[in-house]
Short mmCIF file of C-alpha atoms and ligand atoms in Angstrom, two decimals:
data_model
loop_
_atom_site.label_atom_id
_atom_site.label_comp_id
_atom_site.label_asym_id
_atom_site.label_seq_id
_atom_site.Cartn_x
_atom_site.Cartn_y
_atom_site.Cartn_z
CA UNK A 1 32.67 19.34 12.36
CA UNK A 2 29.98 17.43 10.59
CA UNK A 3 26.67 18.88 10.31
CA UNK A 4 25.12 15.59 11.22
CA UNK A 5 26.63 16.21 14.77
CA UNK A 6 23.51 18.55 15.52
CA UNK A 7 21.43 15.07 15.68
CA UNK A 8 21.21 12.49 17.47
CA UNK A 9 22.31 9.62 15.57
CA UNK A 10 25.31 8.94 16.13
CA UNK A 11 25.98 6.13 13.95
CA UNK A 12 25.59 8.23 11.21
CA UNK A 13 27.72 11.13 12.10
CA UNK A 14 31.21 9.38 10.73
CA UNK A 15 29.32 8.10 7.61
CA UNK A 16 31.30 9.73 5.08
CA UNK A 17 27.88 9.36 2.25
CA UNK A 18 26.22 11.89 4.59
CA UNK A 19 26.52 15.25 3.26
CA UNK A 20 24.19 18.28 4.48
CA UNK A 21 21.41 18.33 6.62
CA UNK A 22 18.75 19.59 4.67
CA UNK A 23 15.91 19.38 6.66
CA UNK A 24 16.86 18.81 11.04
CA UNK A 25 13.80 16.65 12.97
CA UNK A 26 12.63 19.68 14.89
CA UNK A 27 11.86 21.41 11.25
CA UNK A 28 10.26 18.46 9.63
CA UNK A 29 8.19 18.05 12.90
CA UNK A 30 6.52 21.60 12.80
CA UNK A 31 5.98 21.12 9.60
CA UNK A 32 3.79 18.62 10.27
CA UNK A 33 1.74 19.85 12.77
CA UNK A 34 1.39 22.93 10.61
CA UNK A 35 0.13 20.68 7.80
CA UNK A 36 -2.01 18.48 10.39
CA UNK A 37 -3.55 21.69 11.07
CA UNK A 38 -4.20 22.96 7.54
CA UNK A 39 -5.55 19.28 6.92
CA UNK A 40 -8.34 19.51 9.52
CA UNK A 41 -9.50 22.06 8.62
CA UNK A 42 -10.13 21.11 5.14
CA UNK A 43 -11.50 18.47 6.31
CA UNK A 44 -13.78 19.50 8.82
CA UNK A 45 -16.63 17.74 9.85
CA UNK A 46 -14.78 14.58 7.58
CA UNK A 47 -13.41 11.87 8.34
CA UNK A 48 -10.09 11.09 6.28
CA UNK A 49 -8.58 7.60 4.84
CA UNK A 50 -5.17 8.13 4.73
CA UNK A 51 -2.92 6.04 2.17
CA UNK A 52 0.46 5.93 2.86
CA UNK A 53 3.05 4.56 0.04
CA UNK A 54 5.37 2.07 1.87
CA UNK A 55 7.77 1.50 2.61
CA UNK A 56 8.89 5.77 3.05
CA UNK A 57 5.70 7.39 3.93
CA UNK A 58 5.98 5.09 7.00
CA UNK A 59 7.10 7.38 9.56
CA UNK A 60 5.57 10.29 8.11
CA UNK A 61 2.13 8.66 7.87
CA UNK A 62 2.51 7.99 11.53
CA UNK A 63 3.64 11.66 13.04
CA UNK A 64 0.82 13.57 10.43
CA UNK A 65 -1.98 11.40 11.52
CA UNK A 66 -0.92 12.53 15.15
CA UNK A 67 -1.34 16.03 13.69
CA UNK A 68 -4.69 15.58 12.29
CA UNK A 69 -8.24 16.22 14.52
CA UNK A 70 -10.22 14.60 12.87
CA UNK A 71 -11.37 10.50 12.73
CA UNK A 72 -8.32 9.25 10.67
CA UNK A 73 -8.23 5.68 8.84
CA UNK A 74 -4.71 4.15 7.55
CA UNK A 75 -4.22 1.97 4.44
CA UNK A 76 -1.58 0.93 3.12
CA UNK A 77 -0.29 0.27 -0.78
CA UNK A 78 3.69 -0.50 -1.48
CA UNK A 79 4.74 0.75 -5.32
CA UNK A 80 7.97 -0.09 -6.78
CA UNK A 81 9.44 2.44 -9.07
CA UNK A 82 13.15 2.15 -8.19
CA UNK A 83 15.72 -0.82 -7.62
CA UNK A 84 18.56 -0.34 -5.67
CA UNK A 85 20.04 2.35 -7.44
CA UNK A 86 19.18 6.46 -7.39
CA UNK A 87 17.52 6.61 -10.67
CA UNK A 88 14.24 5.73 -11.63
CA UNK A 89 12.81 2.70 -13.96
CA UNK A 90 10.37 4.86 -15.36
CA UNK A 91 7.94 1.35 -14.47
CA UNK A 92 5.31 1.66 -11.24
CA UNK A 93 4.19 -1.73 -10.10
CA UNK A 94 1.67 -2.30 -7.79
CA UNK A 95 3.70 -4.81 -5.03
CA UNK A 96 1.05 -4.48 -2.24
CA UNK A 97 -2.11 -3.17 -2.62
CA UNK A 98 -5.13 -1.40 -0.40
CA UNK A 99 -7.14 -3.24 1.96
CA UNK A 100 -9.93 -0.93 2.12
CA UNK A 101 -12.89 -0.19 -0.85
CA UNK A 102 -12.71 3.27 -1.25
CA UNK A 103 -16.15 3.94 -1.77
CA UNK A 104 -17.30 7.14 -0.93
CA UNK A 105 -13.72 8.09 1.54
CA UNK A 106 -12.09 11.12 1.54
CA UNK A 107 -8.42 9.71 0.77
CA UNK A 108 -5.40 11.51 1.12
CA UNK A 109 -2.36 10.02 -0.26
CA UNK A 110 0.60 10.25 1.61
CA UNK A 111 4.29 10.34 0.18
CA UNK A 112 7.52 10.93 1.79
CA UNK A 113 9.25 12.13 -1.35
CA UNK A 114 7.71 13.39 -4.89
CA UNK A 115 10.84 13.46 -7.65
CA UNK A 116 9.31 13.02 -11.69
CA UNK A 117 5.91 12.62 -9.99
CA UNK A 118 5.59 9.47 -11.90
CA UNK A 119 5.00 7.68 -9.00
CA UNK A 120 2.23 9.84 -7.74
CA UNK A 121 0.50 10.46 -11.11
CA UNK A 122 -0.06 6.49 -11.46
CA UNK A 123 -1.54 6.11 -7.67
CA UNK A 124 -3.71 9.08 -8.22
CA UNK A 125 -5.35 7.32 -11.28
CA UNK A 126 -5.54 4.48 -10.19
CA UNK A 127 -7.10 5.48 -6.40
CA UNK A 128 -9.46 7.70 -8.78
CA UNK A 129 -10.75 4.98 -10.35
CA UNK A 130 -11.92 3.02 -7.13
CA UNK A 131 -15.43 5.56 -6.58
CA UNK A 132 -13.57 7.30 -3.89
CA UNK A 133 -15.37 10.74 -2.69
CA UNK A 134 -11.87 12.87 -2.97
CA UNK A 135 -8.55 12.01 -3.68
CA UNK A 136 -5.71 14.33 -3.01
CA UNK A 137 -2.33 14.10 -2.10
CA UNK A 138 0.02 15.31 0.82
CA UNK A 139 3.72 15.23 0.18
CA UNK A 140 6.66 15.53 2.56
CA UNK A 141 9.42 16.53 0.05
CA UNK A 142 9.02 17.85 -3.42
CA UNK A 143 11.70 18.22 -5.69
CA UNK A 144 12.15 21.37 -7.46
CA UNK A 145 11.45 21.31 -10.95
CA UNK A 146 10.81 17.99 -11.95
CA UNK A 147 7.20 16.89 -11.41
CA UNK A 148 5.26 16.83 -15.36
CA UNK A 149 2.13 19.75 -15.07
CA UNK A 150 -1.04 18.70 -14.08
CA UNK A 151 0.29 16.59 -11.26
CA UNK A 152 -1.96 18.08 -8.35
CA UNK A 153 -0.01 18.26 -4.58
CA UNK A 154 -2.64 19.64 -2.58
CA UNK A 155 -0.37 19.72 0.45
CA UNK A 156 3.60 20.29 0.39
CA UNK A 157 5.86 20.53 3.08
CA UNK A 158 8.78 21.35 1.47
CA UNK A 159 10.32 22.09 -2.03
CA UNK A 160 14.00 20.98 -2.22
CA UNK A 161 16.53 21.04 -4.56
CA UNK A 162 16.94 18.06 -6.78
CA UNK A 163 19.27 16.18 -4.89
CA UNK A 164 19.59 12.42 -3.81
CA UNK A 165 18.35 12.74 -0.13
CA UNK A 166 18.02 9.77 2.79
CA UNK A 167 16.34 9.84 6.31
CA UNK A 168 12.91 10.76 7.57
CA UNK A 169 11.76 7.21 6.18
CA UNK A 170 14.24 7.84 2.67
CA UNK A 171 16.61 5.02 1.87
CA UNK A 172 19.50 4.43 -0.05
CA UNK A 173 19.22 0.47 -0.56
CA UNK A 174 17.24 0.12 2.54
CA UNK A 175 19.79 2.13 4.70
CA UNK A 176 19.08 5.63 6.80
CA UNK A 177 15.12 5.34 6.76
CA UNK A 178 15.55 5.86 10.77
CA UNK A 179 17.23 9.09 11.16
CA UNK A 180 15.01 11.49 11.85
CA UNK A 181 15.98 14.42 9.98
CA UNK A 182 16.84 14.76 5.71
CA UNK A 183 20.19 14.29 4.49
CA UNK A 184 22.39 14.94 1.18
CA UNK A 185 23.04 11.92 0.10
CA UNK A 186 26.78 12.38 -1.43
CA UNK A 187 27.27 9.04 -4.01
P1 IMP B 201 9.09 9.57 -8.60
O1 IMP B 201 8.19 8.54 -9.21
O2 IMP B 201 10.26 9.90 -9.51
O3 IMP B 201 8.37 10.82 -8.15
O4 IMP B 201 9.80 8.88 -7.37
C1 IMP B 201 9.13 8.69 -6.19
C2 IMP B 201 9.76 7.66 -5.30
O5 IMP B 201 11.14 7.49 -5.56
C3 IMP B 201 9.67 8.11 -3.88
O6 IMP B 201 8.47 7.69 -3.27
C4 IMP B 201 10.90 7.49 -3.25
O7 IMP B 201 10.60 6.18 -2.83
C5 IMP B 201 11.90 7.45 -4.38
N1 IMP B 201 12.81 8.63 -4.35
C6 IMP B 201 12.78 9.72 -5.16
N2 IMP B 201 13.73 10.60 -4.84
C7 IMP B 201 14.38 10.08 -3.78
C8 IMP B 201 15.48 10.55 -2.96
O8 IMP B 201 16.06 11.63 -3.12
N3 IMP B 201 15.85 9.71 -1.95
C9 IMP B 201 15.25 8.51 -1.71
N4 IMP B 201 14.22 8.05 -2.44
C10 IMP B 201 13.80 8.81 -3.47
MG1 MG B 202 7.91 6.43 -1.78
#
């Protein structure tokens, strides 16, 4: 039996590119709240501008700002650092940017998925450079081993091996960003 058959989606249960579950929905969800909580407290007495990196922070954005109590503000900014393909271009391009000045906000970045940390090192400079109060980052998924030093995640939910993964807001080419736990994706 396919381990995908513990879900839900069953769509994606005879999907023969879906390898191991990593990470099932009710473990990514207490994750969350356990970071929500961790986050509010840091924050106390704050109020927080979250950023999330479109288009997969998307559904992670929306459960952890259910998670946080505290006054919560989204933005949005969309990067692209891969095509269509697994590996990346080494190039980040700004493709959508912020709405908001971030003068004087606490902003938390918000990324599904941290692999060479490229990615994340480029949006931290660049949100740095905007007068915010704080800038940190929270990351769903870290990859083990690969992120250059001096990349800062103040918040992780989980380190996992270096492996091409999809679902939980991760695509391959657009597909599996709606399942709602992390899969091996087997090429
Ligand atoms: P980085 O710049 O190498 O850290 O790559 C970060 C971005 O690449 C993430 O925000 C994802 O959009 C994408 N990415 C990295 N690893 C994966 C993966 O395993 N599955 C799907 N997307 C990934
Ligand atoms: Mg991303």
């Amino acid at each position: 039996m396919n381990s995908n058959s513990t879900s839900s989606s069953s769509w994606a249960d005879s999907d023969p590119s879906l390898g191991e579950v990593l990470l099932q929905a009710s473990v990514i969800q207490s994750k969350i709240r356990e970071l929500g909580k961790i986050i509010s407290r840091d924050y106390a007495g704050r109020s927080l501008l979250l950023v999330g990196v479109l288009k997969g922070a998307l559904l992670f954005v929306a459960d952890l700002a259910r998670a946080i109590d505290l006054p919560v503000e989204f933005d949005f900014m969309a990067v692209s650092s891969y095509g269509v393909t697994t590996k990346t271009s080494g190039v980040v391009r700004i493709v959508k940017d912020l709405d908001m000045d971030l003068t004087d906000k606490d902003v938390l970045i918000v990324e599904e998925i941290v692999d060479s940390g490229l990615t994340l090192s480029y949006l931290v400079r660049n949100l740095q450079a905007r007068n915010a109060r704080s800038v940190q980052v929270c990351a769903l998924l870290v990859k083990e081993g690969m992120q250059p030093s001096g990349l800062d995640i103040a918040y992780t939910g989980f380190v996992i091996p270096p492996v091409f993964v999809v679902g939980y807001g991760l695509d391959l080419a657009e597909k599996y960003r709606n399942l709602p736990y992390v899969a091996v994706h087997i090429e």
